[in-house]
């Protein structure tokens, strides 16, 4: 299944709001909106984009410890190379919940959810749309955001590249390690890792 029915939305929205909190719930609605805007612009299926946007953070429980406990409860393995990146675990849990609780079988949607905050090599159009929708949705605030939004509506690849580079630069400026998937995404674009 690749898009949610009205009754599924009716069931999901209150659960989502409760499990991730009001602020992130607004972020998710913003990401869903932006995913639809970009899907229309770039010819992606709107239902797939809306579903991936809505569910991309459904595993972003209020505390990292809760994310880890819920992943363990579901038997979701966090591979050793994920251990240093607790902020990213929620993306893996979100894909798991989307598949098992909400019946999403479209592997393209699940992958877009799984890699929404890091990117990866061989990004699909939907992957780029969800990555960007997460990063530049209406509740975000950072310098250069309006230019980036303009670019996102002109050139999906250029906007993805710039967003990925921004994120990597930000992580490095804080002295934190960069996730291997983000480095793979950058290398795939021919960027210096
Ligand atoms: Fe996220
Ligand atoms: Fe997000």
PDB file of C-alpha atoms and ligand atoms in Angstrom:
ATOM      1  CA  UNK A   1       0.000   0.000   0.000  1.00  0.00           C
ATOM      2  CA  UNK A   2       1.323   3.437  -0.825  1.00  0.00           C
ATOM      3  CA  UNK A   3      -1.144   5.988   0.443  1.00  0.00           C
ATOM      4  CA  UNK A   4      -3.394   6.247   3.452  1.00  0.00           C
ATOM      5  CA  UNK A   5      -7.193   6.309   3.448  1.00  0.00           C
ATOM      6  CA  UNK A   6      -9.294   8.883   5.289  1.00  0.00           C
ATOM      7  CA  UNK A   7     -10.040   6.440   8.100  1.00  0.00           C
ATOM      8  CA  UNK A   8      -6.361   5.639   8.474  1.00  0.00           C
ATOM      9  CA  UNK A   9      -5.559   9.346   8.805  1.00  0.00           C
ATOM     10  CA  UNK A  10      -8.328   9.594  11.345  1.00  0.00           C
ATOM     11  CA  UNK A  11      -6.689   6.851  13.386  1.00  0.00           C
ATOM     12  CA  UNK A  12      -3.082   7.923  12.874  1.00  0.00           C
ATOM     13  CA  UNK A  13      -3.243  11.676  13.576  1.00  0.00           C
ATOM     14  CA  UNK A  14      -4.112  11.493  17.317  1.00  0.00           C
ATOM     15  CA  UNK A  15      -1.645   8.637  17.921  1.00  0.00           C
ATOM     16  CA  UNK A  16       1.094  10.532  16.115  1.00  0.00           C
ATOM     17  CA  UNK A  17       0.444  13.756  18.005  1.00  0.00           C
ATOM     18  CA  UNK A  18       0.500  11.923  21.299  1.00  0.00           C
ATOM     19  CA  UNK A  19       3.671   9.948  20.615  1.00  0.00           C
ATOM     20  CA  UNK A  20       5.834  12.754  19.171  1.00  0.00           C
ATOM     21  CA  UNK A  21       4.390  15.848  20.912  1.00  0.00           C
ATOM     22  CA  UNK A  22       2.802  19.036  19.533  1.00  0.00           C
ATOM     23  CA  UNK A  23       5.934  20.714  18.199  1.00  0.00           C
ATOM     24  CA  UNK A  24       7.074  17.728  16.156  1.00  0.00           C
ATOM     25  CA  UNK A  25       3.505  17.061  15.095  1.00  0.00           C
ATOM     26  CA  UNK A  26       3.420  20.531  13.522  1.00  0.00           C
ATOM     27  CA  UNK A  27       6.791  19.803  11.909  1.00  0.00           C
ATOM     28  CA  UNK A  28       5.346  16.596  10.422  1.00  0.00           C
ATOM     29  CA  UNK A  29       2.291  18.407   9.017  1.00  0.00           C
ATOM     30  CA  UNK A  30       4.655  21.005   7.526  1.00  0.00           C
ATOM     31  CA  UNK A  31       6.806  18.270   5.984  1.00  0.00           C
ATOM     32  CA  UNK A  32       3.712  16.577   4.546  1.00  0.00           C
ATOM     33  CA  UNK A  33       2.633  19.869   3.000  1.00  0.00           C
ATOM     34  CA  UNK A  34       6.060  20.562   1.525  1.00  0.00           C
ATOM     35  CA  UNK A  35       6.361  17.018   0.234  1.00  0.00           C
ATOM     36  CA  UNK A  36       3.126  17.543  -1.704  1.00  0.00           C
ATOM     37  CA  UNK A  37       4.327  20.909  -3.069  1.00  0.00           C
ATOM     38  CA  UNK A  38       7.575  19.319  -4.310  1.00  0.00           C
ATOM     39  CA  UNK A  39       5.794  16.215  -5.622  1.00  0.00           C
ATOM     40  CA  UNK A  40       3.535  18.401  -7.774  1.00  0.00           C
ATOM     41  CA  UNK A  41       6.506  20.392  -8.980  1.00  0.00           C
ATOM     42  CA  UNK A  42       8.598  17.355  -9.939  1.00  0.00           C
ATOM     43  CA  UNK A  43       5.944  14.882 -11.103  1.00  0.00           C
ATOM     44  CA  UNK A  44       6.140  12.519  -8.141  1.00  0.00           C
ATOM     45  CA  UNK A  45       3.006  10.702  -6.963  1.00  0.00           C
ATOM     46  CA  UNK A  46       1.274  13.025  -4.482  1.00  0.00           C
ATOM     47  CA  UNK A  47      -0.183  10.210  -2.366  1.00  0.00           C
ATOM     48  CA  UNK A  48       3.231   8.603  -1.887  1.00  0.00           C
ATOM     49  CA  UNK A  49       4.819  11.940  -1.016  1.00  0.00           C
ATOM     50  CA  UNK A  50       2.054  12.834   1.461  1.00  0.00           C
ATOM     51  CA  UNK A  51       2.255   9.431   3.151  1.00  0.00           C
ATOM     52  CA  UNK A  52       6.033   9.522   3.453  1.00  0.00           C
ATOM     53  CA  UNK A  53       5.897  13.125   4.718  1.00  0.00           C
ATOM     54  CA  UNK A  54       3.274  12.315   7.338  1.00  0.00           C
ATOM     55  CA  UNK A  55       4.999   9.195   8.614  1.00  0.00           C
ATOM     56  CA  UNK A  56       8.662  10.205   8.300  1.00  0.00           C
ATOM     57  CA  UNK A  57       9.010  10.986  12.027  1.00  0.00           C
ATOM     58  CA  UNK A  58       6.338   8.651  13.469  1.00  0.00           C
ATOM     59  CA  UNK A  59       9.069   6.885  15.456  1.00  0.00           C
ATOM     60  CA  UNK A  60      10.528  10.099  16.811  1.00  0.00           C
ATOM     61  CA  UNK A  61       9.361   9.408  20.343  1.00  0.00           C
ATOM     62  CA  UNK A  62       9.927  12.127  22.913  1.00  0.00           C
ATOM     63  CA  UNK A  63      13.191  10.688  24.310  1.00  0.00           C
ATOM     64  CA  UNK A  64      16.044   8.882  22.567  1.00  0.00           C
ATOM     65  CA  UNK A  65      15.830   6.205  25.279  1.00  0.00           C
ATOM     66  CA  UNK A  66      12.202   5.589  24.286  1.00  0.00           C
ATOM     67  CA  UNK A  67      13.219   5.252  20.633  1.00  0.00           C
ATOM     68  CA  UNK A  68      15.841   2.681  21.526  1.00  0.00           C
ATOM     69  CA  UNK A  69      13.483   0.766  23.844  1.00  0.00           C
ATOM     70  CA  UNK A  70      10.730   0.711  21.216  1.00  0.00           C
ATOM     71  CA  UNK A  71      13.174  -0.448  18.526  1.00  0.00           C
ATOM     72  CA  UNK A  72      14.306  -3.252  20.817  1.00  0.00           C
ATOM     73  CA  UNK A  73      10.731  -4.195  21.709  1.00  0.00           C
ATOM     74  CA  UNK A  74       9.994  -4.568  17.998  1.00  0.00           C
ATOM     75  CA  UNK A  75      13.102  -6.648  17.388  1.00  0.00           C
ATOM     76  CA  UNK A  76      14.584  -3.932  15.186  1.00  0.00           C
ATOM     77  CA  UNK A  77      18.365  -4.360  15.070  1.00  0.00           C
ATOM     78  CA  UNK A  78      20.473  -1.215  15.281  1.00  0.00           C
ATOM     79  CA  UNK A  79      23.635  -2.219  13.383  1.00  0.00           C
ATOM     80  CA  UNK A  80      26.977  -1.358  15.071  1.00  0.00           C
ATOM     81  CA  UNK A  81      27.610   1.537  12.681  1.00  0.00           C
ATOM     82  CA  UNK A  82      24.348   3.159  13.911  1.00  0.00           C
ATOM     83  CA  UNK A  83      25.462   3.170  17.567  1.00  0.00           C
ATOM     84  CA  UNK A  84      27.198   6.588  17.470  1.00  0.00           C
ATOM     85  CA  UNK A  85      24.101   8.258  15.956  1.00  0.00           C
ATOM     86  CA  UNK A  86      21.204   8.119  18.441  1.00  0.00           C
ATOM     87  CA  UNK A  87      19.529  11.133  16.776  1.00  0.00           C
ATOM     88  CA  UNK A  88      19.116   9.078  13.605  1.00  0.00           C
ATOM     89  CA  UNK A  89      17.602   5.941  15.149  1.00  0.00           C
ATOM     90  CA  UNK A  90      14.108   7.410  14.976  1.00  0.00           C
ATOM     91  CA  UNK A  91      14.233   7.272  11.156  1.00  0.00           C
ATOM     92  CA  UNK A  92      14.744   3.496  11.210  1.00  0.00           C
ATOM     93  CA  UNK A  93      12.000   3.075  13.802  1.00  0.00           C
ATOM     94  CA  UNK A  94       9.656   5.297  11.767  1.00  0.00           C
ATOM     95  CA  UNK A  95      10.017   3.039   8.707  1.00  0.00           C
ATOM     96  CA  UNK A  96       9.377  -0.005  10.907  1.00  0.00           C
ATOM     97  CA  UNK A  97       6.199   1.530  12.367  1.00  0.00           C
ATOM     98  CA  UNK A  98       5.009   2.685   8.924  1.00  0.00           C
ATOM     99  CA  UNK A  99       5.363  -0.864   7.613  1.00  0.00           C
ATOM    100  CA  UNK A 100       4.011  -2.813  10.548  1.00  0.00           C
ATOM    101  CA  UNK A 101       1.449  -0.537  12.166  1.00  0.00           C
ATOM    102  CA  UNK A 102       0.226   1.372   9.126  1.00  0.00           C
ATOM    103  CA  UNK A 103       0.569  -1.292   6.447  1.00  0.00           C
ATOM    104  CA  UNK A 104       2.892   0.616   4.109  1.00  0.00           C
ATOM    105  CA  UNK A 105       4.380  -1.912   1.702  1.00  0.00           C
ATOM    106  CA  UNK A 106       5.793   0.513  -0.877  1.00  0.00           C
ATOM    107  CA  UNK A 107       9.557   0.040  -0.400  1.00  0.00           C
ATOM    108  CA  UNK A 108      10.206   3.444  -1.987  1.00  0.00           C
ATOM    109  CA  UNK A 109       8.195   5.158   0.765  1.00  0.00           C
ATOM    110  CA  UNK A 110       9.852   3.089   3.494  1.00  0.00           C
ATOM    111  CA  UNK A 111      13.306   3.900   2.166  1.00  0.00           C
ATOM    112  CA  UNK A 112      12.507   7.637   1.917  1.00  0.00           C
ATOM    113  CA  UNK A 113      11.447   7.521   5.585  1.00  0.00           C
ATOM    114  CA  UNK A 114      14.502   5.489   6.635  1.00  0.00           C
ATOM    115  CA  UNK A 115      17.020   7.880   5.060  1.00  0.00           C
ATOM    116  CA  UNK A 116      15.145  11.174   5.510  1.00  0.00           C
ATOM    117  CA  UNK A 117      17.695  12.784   7.766  1.00  0.00           C
ATOM    118  CA  UNK A 118      20.958  11.444   6.305  1.00  0.00           C
ATOM    119  CA  UNK A 119      20.352  10.756   2.623  1.00  0.00           C
ATOM    120  CA  UNK A 120      22.242   7.852   1.032  1.00  0.00           C
ATOM    121  CA  UNK A 121      23.816   6.884  -2.283  1.00  0.00           C
ATOM    122  CA  UNK A 122      21.440   6.648  -5.281  1.00  0.00           C
ATOM    123  CA  UNK A 123      18.752   8.986  -3.975  1.00  0.00           C
ATOM    124  CA  UNK A 124      15.410   8.559  -5.735  1.00  0.00           C
ATOM    125  CA  UNK A 125      13.208  11.532  -6.554  1.00  0.00           C
ATOM    126  CA  UNK A 126      10.973  10.659  -3.587  1.00  0.00           C
ATOM    127  CA  UNK A 127      14.013  10.310  -1.294  1.00  0.00           C
ATOM    128  CA  UNK A 128      15.152  13.817  -2.231  1.00  0.00           C
ATOM    129  CA  UNK A 129      11.652  15.253  -1.814  1.00  0.00           C
ATOM    130  CA  UNK A 130      11.262  13.835   1.710  1.00  0.00           C
ATOM    131  CA  UNK A 131      14.803  14.817   2.709  1.00  0.00           C
ATOM    132  CA  UNK A 132      14.067  18.383   1.594  1.00  0.00           C
ATOM    133  CA  UNK A 133      10.526  18.517   2.976  1.00  0.00           C
ATOM    134  CA  UNK A 134      11.940  17.544   6.385  1.00  0.00           C
ATOM    135  CA  UNK A 135      14.638  20.188   6.165  1.00  0.00           C
ATOM    136  CA  UNK A 136      12.787  23.218   4.783  1.00  0.00           C
ATOM    137  CA  UNK A 137       9.164  22.784   5.886  1.00  0.00           C
ATOM    138  CA  UNK A 138       7.339  25.926   7.055  1.00  0.00           C
ATOM    139  CA  UNK A 139       8.170  25.717  10.791  1.00  0.00           C
ATOM    140  CA  UNK A 140      11.950  25.594  10.187  1.00  0.00           C
ATOM    141  CA  UNK A 141      14.062  28.673  10.869  1.00  0.00           C
ATOM    142  CA  UNK A 142      17.671  29.098   9.749  1.00  0.00           C
ATOM    143  CA  UNK A 143      19.783  31.482   7.743  1.00  0.00           C
ATOM    144  CA  UNK A 144      19.531  31.038   4.008  1.00  0.00           C
ATOM    145  CA  UNK A 145      16.254  29.144   4.266  1.00  0.00           C
ATOM    146  CA  UNK A 146      14.243  31.309   1.862  1.00  0.00           C
ATOM    147  CA  UNK A 147      16.927  30.997  -0.824  1.00  0.00           C
ATOM    148  CA  UNK A 148      16.998  27.253  -0.268  1.00  0.00           C
ATOM    149  CA  UNK A 149      13.203  27.039  -0.600  1.00  0.00           C
ATOM    150  CA  UNK A 150      13.408  28.980  -3.852  1.00  0.00           C
ATOM    151  CA  UNK A 151      16.102  26.626  -5.110  1.00  0.00           C
ATOM    152  CA  UNK A 152      14.013  23.591  -4.065  1.00  0.00           C
ATOM    153  CA  UNK A 153      11.247  24.720  -6.383  1.00  0.00           C
ATOM    154  CA  UNK A 154      13.673  25.336  -9.258  1.00  0.00           C
ATOM    155  CA  UNK A 155      16.166  22.486  -9.085  1.00  0.00           C
ATOM    156  CA  UNK A 156      15.585  19.444  -6.870  1.00  0.00           C
ATOM    157  CA  UNK A 157      19.110  18.066  -7.261  1.00  0.00           C
ATOM    158  CA  UNK A 158      20.824  21.362  -6.508  1.00  0.00           C
ATOM    159  CA  UNK A 159      18.614  21.925  -3.452  1.00  0.00           C
ATOM    160  CA  UNK A 160      19.287  18.414  -2.191  1.00  0.00           C
ATOM    161  CA  UNK A 161      23.016  18.877  -2.605  1.00  0.00           C
ATOM    162  CA  UNK A 162      23.021  22.213  -0.833  1.00  0.00           C
ATOM    163  CA  UNK A 163      20.917  20.869   2.048  1.00  0.00           C
ATOM    164  CA  UNK A 164      23.143  17.838   2.471  1.00  0.00           C
ATOM    165  CA  UNK A 165      26.270  20.008   2.454  1.00  0.00           C
ATOM    166  CA  UNK A 166      24.686  22.412   4.988  1.00  0.00           C
ATOM    167  CA  UNK A 167      23.829  19.560   7.312  1.00  0.00           C
ATOM    168  CA  UNK A 168      27.287  17.995   7.083  1.00  0.00           C
ATOM    169  CA  UNK A 169      28.978  21.355   7.649  1.00  0.00           C
ATOM    170  CA  UNK A 170      26.777  21.987  10.686  1.00  0.00           C
ATOM    171  CA  UNK A 171      27.525  18.564  12.203  1.00  0.00           C
ATOM    172  CA  UNK A 172      31.257  19.010  11.647  1.00  0.00           C
ATOM    173  CA  UNK A 173      31.205  22.505  13.162  1.00  0.00           C
ATOM    174  CA  UNK A 174      29.918  20.884  16.353  1.00  0.00           C
ATOM    175  CA  UNK A 175      32.731  18.331  16.273  1.00  0.00           C
ATOM    176  CA  UNK A 176      30.288  15.444  15.837  1.00  0.00           C
ATOM    177  CA  UNK A 177      30.803  12.462  13.511  1.00  0.00           C
ATOM    178  CA  UNK A 178      28.922  12.436  10.199  1.00  0.00           C
ATOM    179  CA  UNK A 179      26.683   9.443   9.547  1.00  0.00           C
ATOM    180  CA  UNK A 180      28.112   7.026   6.933  1.00  0.00           C
ATOM    181  CA  UNK A 181      24.900   7.265   4.874  1.00  0.00           C
ATOM    182  CA  UNK A 182      25.333  11.057   4.615  1.00  0.00           C
ATOM    183  CA  UNK A 183      28.940  10.552   3.521  1.00  0.00           C
ATOM    184  CA  UNK A 184      27.776   8.023   0.908  1.00  0.00           C
ATOM    185  CA  UNK A 185      25.220  10.535  -0.360  1.00  0.00           C
ATOM    186  CA  UNK A 186      27.892  13.217  -0.633  1.00  0.00           C
ATOM    187  CA  UNK A 187      30.384  10.887  -2.347  1.00  0.00           C
ATOM    188  CA  UNK A 188      27.634   9.881  -4.787  1.00  0.00           C
ATOM    189  CA  UNK A 189      27.292  13.542  -5.783  1.00  0.00           C
ATOM    190  CA  UNK A 190      31.029  13.735  -6.359  1.00  0.00           C
ATOM    191  CA  UNK A 191      31.529  15.848  -3.245  1.00  0.00           C
ATOM    192  CA  UNK A 192      34.686  15.750  -1.138  1.00  0.00           C
ATOM    193  CA  UNK A 193      34.063  13.479   1.855  1.00  0.00           C
TER     194      UNK A 193
HETATM  195 FE1  LIG B   1      13.461  12.977  11.534  1.00  0.00          FE
HETATM  196 FE1  LIG B   2      11.455  15.400  10.476  1.00  0.00          FE
END
